[in-house]
Coordinates of C-alpha atoms in Angstrom, one line a residue:
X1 CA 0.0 0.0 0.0
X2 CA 1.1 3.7 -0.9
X3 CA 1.8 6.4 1.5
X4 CA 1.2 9.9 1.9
X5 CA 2.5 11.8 4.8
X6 CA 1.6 15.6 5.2
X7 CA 3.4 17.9 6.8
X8 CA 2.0 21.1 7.7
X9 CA 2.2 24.2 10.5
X10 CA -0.8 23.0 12.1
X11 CA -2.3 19.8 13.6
X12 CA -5.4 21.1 12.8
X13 CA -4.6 22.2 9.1
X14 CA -2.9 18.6 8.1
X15 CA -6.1 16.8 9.8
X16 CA -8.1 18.7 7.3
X17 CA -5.7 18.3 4.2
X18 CA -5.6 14.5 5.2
X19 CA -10.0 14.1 5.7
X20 CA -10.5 16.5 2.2
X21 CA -8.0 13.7 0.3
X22 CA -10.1 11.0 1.3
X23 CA -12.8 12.2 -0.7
X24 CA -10.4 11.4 -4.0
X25 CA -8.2 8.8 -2.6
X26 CA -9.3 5.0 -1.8
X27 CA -8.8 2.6 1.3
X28 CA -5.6 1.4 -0.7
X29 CA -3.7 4.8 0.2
X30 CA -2.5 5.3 3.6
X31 CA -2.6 9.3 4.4
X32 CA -0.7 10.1 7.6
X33 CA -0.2 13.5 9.2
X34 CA 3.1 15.4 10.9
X35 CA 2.7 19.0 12.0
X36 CA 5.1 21.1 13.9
X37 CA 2.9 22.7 16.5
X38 CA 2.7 18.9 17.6
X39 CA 5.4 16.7 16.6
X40 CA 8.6 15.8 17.0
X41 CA 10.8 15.9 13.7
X42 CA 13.5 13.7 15.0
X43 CA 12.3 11.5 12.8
X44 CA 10.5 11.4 10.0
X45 CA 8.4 7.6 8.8
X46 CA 9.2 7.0 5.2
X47 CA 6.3 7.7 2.7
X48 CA 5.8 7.6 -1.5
X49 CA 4.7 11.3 -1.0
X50 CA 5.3 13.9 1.0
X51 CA 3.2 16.6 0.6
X52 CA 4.5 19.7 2.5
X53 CA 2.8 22.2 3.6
X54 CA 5.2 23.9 6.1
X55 CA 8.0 26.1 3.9
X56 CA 6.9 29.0 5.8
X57 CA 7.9 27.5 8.9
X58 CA 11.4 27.6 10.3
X59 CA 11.4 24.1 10.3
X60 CA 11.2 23.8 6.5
X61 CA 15.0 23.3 6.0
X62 CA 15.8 21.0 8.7
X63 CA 12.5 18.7 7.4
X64 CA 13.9 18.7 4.3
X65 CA 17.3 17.6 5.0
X66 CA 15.4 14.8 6.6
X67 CA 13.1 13.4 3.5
X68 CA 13.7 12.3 0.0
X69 CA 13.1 15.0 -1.8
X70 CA 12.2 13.8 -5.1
X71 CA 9.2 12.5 -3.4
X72 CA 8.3 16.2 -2.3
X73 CA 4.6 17.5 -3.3
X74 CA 4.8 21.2 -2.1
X75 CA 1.4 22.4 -1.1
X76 CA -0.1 25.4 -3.5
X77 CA -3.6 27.3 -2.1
X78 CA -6.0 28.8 -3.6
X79 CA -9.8 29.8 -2.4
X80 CA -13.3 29.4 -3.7
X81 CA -14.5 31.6 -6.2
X82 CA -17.8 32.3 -4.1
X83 CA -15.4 34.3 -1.5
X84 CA -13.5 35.8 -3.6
X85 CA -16.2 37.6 -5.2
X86 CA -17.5 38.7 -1.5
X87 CA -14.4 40.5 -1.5
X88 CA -14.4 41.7 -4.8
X89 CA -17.9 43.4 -3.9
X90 CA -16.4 45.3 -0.8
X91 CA -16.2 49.1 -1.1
X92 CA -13.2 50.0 -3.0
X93 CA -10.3 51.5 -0.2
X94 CA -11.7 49.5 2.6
X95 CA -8.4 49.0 5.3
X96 CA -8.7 45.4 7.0
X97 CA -6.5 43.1 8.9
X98 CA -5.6 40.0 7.1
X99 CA -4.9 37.3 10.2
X100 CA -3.5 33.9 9.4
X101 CA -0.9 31.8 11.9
X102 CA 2.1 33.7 11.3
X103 CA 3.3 36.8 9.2
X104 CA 4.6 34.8 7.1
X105 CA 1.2 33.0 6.3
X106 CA -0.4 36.6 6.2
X107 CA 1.6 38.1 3.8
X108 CA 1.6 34.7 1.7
X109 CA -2.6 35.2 2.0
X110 CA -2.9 38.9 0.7
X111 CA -0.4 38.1 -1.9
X112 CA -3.1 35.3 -3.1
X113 CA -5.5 37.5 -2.7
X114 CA -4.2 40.2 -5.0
X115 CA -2.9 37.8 -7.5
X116 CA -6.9 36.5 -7.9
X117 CA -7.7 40.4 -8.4
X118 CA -9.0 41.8 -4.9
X119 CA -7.4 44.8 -5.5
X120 CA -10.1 47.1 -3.5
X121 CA -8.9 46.3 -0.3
X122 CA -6.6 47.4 1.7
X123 CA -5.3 44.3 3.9
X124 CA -2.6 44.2 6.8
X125 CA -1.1 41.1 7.9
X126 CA -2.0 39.9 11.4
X127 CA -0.8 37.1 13.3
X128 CA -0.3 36.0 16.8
X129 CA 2.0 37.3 19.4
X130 CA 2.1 40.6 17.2
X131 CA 3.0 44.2 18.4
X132 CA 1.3 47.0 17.3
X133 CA -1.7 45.7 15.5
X134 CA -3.6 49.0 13.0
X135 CA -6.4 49.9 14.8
X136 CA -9.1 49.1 12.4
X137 CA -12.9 47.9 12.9
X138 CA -12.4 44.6 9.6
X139 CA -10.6 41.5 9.7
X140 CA -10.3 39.0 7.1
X141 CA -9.4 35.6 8.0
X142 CA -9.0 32.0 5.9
X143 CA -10.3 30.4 8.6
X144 CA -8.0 31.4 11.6
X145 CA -10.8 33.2 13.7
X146 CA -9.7 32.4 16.8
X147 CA -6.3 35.1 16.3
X148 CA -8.6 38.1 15.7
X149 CA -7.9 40.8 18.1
X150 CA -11.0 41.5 20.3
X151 CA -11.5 44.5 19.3
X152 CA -12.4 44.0 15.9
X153 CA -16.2 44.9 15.2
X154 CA -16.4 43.1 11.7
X155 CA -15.4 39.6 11.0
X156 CA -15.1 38.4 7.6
X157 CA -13.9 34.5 7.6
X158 CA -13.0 33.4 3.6
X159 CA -12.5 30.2 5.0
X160 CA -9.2 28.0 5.0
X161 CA -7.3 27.8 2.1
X162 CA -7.8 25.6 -0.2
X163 CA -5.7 22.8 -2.2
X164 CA -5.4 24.0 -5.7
X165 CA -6.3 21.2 -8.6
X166 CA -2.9 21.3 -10.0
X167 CA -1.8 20.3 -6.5
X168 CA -4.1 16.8 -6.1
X169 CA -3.2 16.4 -9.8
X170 CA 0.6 16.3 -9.1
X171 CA -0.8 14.3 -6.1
X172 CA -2.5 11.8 -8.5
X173 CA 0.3 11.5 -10.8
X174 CA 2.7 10.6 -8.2
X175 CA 0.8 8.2 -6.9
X176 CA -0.4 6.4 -10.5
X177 CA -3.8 7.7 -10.0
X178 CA -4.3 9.5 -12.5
X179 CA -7.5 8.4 -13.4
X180 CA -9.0 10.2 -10.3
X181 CA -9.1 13.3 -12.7
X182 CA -11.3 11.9 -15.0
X183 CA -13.9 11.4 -12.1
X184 CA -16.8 13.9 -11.4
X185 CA -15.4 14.3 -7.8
X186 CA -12.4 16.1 -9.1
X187 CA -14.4 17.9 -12.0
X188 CA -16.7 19.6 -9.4
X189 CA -14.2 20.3 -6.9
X190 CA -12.2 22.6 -9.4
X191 CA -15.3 24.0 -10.7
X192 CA -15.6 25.8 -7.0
X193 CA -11.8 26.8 -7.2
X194 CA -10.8 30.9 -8.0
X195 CA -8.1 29.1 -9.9
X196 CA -8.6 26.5 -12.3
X197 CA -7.2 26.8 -15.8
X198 CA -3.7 27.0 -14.6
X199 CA -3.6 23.2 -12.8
X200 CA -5.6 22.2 -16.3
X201 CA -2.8 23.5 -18.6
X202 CA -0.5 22.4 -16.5
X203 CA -1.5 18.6 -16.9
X204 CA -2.5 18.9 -20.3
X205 CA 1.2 20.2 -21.1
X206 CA 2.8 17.0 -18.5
X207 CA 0.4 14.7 -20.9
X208 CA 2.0 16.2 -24.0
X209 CA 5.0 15.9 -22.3
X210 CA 4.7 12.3 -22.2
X211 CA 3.3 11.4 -25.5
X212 CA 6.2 13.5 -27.4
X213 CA 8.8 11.6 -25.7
X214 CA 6.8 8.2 -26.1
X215 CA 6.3 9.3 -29.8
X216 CA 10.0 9.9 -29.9
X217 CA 11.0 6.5 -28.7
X218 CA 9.1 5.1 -30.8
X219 CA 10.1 6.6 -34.2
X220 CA 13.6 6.1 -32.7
X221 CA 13.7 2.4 -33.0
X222 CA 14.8 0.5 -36.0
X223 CA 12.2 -2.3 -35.6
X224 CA 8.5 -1.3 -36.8
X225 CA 6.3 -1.6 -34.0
X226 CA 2.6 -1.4 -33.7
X227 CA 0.2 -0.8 -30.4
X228 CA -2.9 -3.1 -30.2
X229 CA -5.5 -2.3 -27.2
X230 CA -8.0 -4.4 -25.5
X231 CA -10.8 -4.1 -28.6
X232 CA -8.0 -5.5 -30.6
X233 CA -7.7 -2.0 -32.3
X234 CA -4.5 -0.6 -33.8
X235 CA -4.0 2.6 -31.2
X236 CA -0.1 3.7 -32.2
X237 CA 2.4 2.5 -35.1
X238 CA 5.9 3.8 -35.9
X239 CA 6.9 4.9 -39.3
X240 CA 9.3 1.5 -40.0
X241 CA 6.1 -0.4 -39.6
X242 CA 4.7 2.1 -42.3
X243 CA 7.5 1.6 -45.0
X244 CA 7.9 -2.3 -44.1
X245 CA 3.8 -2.2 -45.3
X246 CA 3.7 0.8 -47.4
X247 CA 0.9 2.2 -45.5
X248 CA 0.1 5.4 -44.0
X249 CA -0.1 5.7 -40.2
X250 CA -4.0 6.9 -41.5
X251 CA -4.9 3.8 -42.6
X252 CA -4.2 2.2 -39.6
X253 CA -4.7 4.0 -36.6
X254 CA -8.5 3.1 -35.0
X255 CA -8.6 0.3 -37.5
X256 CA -9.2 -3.4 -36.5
X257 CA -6.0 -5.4 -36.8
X258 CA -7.9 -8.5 -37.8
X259 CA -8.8 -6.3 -41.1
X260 CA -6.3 -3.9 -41.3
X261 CA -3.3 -6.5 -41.1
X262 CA -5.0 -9.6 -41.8
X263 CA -2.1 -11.7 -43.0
X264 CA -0.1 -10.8 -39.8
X265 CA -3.3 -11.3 -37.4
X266 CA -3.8 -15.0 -39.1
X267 CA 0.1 -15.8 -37.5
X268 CA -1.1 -15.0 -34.4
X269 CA -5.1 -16.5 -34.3
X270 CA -3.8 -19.4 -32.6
X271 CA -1.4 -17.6 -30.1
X272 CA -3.5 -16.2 -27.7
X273 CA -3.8 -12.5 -26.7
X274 CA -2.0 -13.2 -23.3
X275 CA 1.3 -14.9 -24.5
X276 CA 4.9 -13.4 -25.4
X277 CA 5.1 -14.7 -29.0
X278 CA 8.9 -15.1 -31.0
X279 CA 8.3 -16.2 -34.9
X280 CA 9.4 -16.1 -38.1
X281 CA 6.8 -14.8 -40.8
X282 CA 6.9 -13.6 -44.5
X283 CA 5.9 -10.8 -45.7
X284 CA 6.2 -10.0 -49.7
X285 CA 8.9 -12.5 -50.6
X286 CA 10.8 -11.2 -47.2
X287 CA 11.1 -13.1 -43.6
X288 CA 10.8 -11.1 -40.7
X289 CA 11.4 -11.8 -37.3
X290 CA 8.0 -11.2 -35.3
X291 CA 7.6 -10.4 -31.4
X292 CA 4.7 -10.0 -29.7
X293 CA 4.4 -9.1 -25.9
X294 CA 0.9 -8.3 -23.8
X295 CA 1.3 -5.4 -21.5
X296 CA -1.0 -4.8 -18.0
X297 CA -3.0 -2.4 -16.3
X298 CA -3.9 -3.4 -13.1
X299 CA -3.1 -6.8 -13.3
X300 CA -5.4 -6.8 -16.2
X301 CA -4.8 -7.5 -19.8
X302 CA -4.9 -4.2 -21.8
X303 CA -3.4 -4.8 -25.2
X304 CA -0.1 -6.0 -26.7
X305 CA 2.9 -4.4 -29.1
X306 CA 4.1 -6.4 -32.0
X307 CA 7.5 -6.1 -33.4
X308 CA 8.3 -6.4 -36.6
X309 CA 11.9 -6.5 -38.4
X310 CA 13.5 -8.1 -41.5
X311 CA 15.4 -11.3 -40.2
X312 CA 18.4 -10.6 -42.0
X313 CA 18.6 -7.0 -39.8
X314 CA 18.1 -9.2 -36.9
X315 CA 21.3 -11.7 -38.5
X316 CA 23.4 -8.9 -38.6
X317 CA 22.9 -7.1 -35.3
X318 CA 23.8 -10.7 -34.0
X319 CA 27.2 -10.6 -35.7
X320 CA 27.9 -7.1 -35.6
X321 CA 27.3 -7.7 -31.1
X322 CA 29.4 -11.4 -31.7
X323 CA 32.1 -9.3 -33.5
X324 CA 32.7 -6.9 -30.8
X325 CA 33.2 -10.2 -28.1
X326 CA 35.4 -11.8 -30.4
X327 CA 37.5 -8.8 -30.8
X328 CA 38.4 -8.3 -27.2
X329 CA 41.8 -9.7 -27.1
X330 CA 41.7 -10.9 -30.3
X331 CA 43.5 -8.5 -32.8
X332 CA 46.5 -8.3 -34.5
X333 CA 49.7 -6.2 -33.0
X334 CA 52.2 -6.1 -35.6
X335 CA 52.8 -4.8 -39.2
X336 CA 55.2 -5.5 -41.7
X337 CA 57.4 -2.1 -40.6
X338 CA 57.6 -3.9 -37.1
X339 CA 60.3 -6.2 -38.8
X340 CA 63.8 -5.1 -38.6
X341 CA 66.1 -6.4 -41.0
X342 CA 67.9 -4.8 -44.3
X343 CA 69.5 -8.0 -45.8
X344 CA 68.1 -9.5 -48.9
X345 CA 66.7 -12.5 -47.0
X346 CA 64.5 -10.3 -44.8
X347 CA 63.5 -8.1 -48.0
X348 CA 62.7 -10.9 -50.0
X349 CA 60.3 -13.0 -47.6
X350 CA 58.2 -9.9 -46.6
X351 CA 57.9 -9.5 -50.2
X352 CA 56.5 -12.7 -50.7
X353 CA 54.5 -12.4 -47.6
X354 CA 53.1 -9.1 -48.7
X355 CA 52.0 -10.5 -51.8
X356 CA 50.5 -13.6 -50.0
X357 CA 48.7 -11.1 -48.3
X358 CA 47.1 -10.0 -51.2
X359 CA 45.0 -13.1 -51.9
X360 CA 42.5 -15.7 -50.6
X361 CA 45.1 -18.3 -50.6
X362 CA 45.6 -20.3 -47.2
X363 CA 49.9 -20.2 -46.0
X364 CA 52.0 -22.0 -44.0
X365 CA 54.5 -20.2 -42.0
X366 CA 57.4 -22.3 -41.0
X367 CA 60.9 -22.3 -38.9
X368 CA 62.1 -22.7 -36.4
X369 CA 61.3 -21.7 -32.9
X370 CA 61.7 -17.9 -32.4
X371 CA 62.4 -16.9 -35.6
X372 CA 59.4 -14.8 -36.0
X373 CA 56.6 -16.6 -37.7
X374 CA 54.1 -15.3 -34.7
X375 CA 55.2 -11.6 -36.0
X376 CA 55.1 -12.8 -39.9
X377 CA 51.2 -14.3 -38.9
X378 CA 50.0 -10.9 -37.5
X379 CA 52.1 -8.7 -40.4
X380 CA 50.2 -10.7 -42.7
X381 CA 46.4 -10.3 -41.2
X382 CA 47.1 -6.3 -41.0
X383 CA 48.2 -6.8 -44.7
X384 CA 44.8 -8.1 -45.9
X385 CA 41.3 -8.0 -46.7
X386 CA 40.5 -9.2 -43.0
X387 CA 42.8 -6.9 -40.9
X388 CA 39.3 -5.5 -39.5
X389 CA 38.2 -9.2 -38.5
X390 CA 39.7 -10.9 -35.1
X391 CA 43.3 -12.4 -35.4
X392 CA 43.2 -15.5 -33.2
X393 CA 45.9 -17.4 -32.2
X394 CA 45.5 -21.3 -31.3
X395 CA 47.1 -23.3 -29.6
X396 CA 47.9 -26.2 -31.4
X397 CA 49.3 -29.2 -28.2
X398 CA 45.9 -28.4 -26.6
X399 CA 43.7 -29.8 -29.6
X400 CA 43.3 -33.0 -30.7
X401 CA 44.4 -34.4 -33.8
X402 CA 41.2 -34.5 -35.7
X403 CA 40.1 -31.3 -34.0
X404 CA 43.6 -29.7 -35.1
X405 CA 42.9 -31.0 -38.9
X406 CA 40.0 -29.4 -39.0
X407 CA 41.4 -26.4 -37.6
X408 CA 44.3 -26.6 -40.5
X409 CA 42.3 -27.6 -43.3
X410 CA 39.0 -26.5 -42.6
X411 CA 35.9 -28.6 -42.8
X412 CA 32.3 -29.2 -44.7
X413 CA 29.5 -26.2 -44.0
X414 CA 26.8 -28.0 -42.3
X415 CA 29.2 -30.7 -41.4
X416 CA 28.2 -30.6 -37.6
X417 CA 26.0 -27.6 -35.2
X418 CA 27.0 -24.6 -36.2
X419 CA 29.8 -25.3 -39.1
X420 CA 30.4 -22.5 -40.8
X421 CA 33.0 -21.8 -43.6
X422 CA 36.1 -19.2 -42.6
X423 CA 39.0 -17.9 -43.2
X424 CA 41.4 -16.0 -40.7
X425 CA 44.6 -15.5 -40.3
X426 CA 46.3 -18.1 -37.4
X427 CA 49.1 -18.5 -35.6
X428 CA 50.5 -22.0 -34.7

């Protein structure tokens, strides 16, 4: 199960943040609550979320320092457009005292305030423990009545703050819920707020976000791949799968895949929607390698991606990968220049050897012990056609004698699992 922790000021603020999310959030998220009028921050309980409300509070930096901070929701307020139109309606040049918990808090308020356009009142922050509060007959209050000076005449309480929707949507998001903003809970809940195209924009841009960068991998890959959702519909395809078909992405997209690409759909009739799937197919005189894997949402089966690539793109990514291993410690060192020698023995036999070389033809390189046929063997690889293929070097007293002929003298394709005709330069 998921938590959320809160962190506010107030006990009596985070008790109210953690009843209002209930109304969004199921059984299967625990909400827990940490204020510092009544906790101890010696230690903090690990959560999914934190969701602080407290950067006002001295206590901000040190709760940070304490937390993972990439799991940080940071409160934003807002108030309901009913009160804010009150205030709006107030005699223009009215003075009142703004009281919230702290100064800070006050000044945060009437900076709200003005920013949602009550401009016609003149508001001075109030807080408790304060010295020389204005004399004036009107408070205002988000719900902090109880620090109004006594002799105030007039009360006006706005009521508490409340969470904007972008905050419950970054909430949501964090917390794979995203669906709760689809839900009429959430729809009529922002409907109330002074503030509601900003936190709308702001998911709509996050969605964009994440479809450009999905689109992006997609068109990215090499291998065509197409989306297929629970109604078996084609819901996303990559351009590769468009050239491999010669098919427009128009064509496809809300189509059925048992019509729109029947001849790959009858491959699969017998598979199953459920099971990863490996095969080989033919499409247009061509074999391509087919994949198929179902993905989940809530443990429930919500469609499957099929890749598509040619087999002989698959054949060489194999080799190109099997090159790179076999070239780790396997290439040559030394060139003809890295023999030293001016007499017209030397000359002659790198001649020959360079000329050797040249061709196709298998050599023998013989002598005796340390006379350089190990530096001849690599001279002669960097010399040819192969120098970018791996040099290996054998070891001739550890093979067997009909091992080592076939080694020498090569053997049959298809003679035995995985014979395959080569040539490469070898050192005995």
């Amino acid at each position: 199960m998921q938590k959320v922790l809160i962190i506010t000021i107030s006990s009596k603020v985070a008790e109210g943040y953690k009843n209002f999310l209930k109304n969004f959030f199921d059984e299967d998220i625990i909400i827990g609550t940490k204020s510092v009028d009544a906790d101890n921050f010696d230690y903090i309980e690990c959560a999914d979320v934190y969701l602080i409300g407290a950067t006002s509070s001295e206590n901000f930096e040190p709760i940070m320092a304490k937390i993972d901070k990439s799991k940080a929701v940071f409160i934003r307020l807002t108030f309901r457009q009913k009160e804010i139109d009150q205030l709006k309606a107030i005699k223009n040049g009215t003075e009142a005292l703004l009281v919230n918990l702290s100064r800070q808090m006050a000044i945060e308020t009437i900076s709200d305030l003005h920013r949602l356009g009550v401009t016609n009142i003149i508001l001075y922050p109030c807080y408790p423990h304060q010295e020389n509060i204005p004399n004036l007959d009107m408070a205002i209050t988000p719900g902090e009545r109880r620090f109004v000076p006594g002799h105030i005449s007039e009360v006006m309480d706005i009521g508490d703050r409340l969470l904007t929707a972008n905050t419950i949507a970054e909430l949501a998001l964090r917390l794979d819920y995203a669906h709760i903003l689809q839900g009429e809970s959430y729809r009529q809940y922002v409907s109330t707020l002074a503030e509601q195209n900003y936190s709308i924009d702001l998911l709509t841009n996050k969605t964009m976000s994440i479809e450009n960068a999905y689109q992006m991998l997609m068109e990215s890959l090499d291998v065509a791949v197409i989306g297929i959702d629970v109604r078996d519909k084609i819901f996303v395809c990559n351009n590769a799968f468009c050239k491999i078909r010669n098919i427009s992405k128009f064509e496809l997209i809300n189509r059925e895949f048992k019509t729109a690409l029947k001849n790959i759909y009858n491959h699969l009739e017998d598979s199953g929607l459920t099971k990863k799937v490996s095969k080989i197919i033919r499409i247009n005189q061509t074999n391509f390698a087919l994949n198929v894997f179902p993905f989940y949402w809530e443990n429930q089966y919500a469609g499957r991606y099929i890749l598509l690539q040619r087999f002989s793109d698959t054949e060489k990514t194999q080799h190109h990968l099997r090159m790179q291993l076999m070239k780790k410690g396997h290439s040559a060192k030394y060139t003809f220049d890295d023999i030293i020698g001016n007499c017209q023995a030397i000359r002659k036999i790198k001649e020959i050897a360079e000329k050797a070389a040249r061709s196709d033809a298998s050599i023998l390189l013989t002598g005796e012990s340390g006379t350089g046929k190990e530096l001849f063997a690599h001279s002669i690889h960097k010399a040819s056609k192969r120098s970018s293929m791996p040099f290996i070097a054998l070891n001739c007293a550890a093979f067997q004698d009909s091992l080592l002929e076939s080694e020498l003298f090569g053997y049959v394709e298809g003679s035995f699992t995985g014979a395959k005709k080569r040539r490469e330069a070898r050192a005995f």
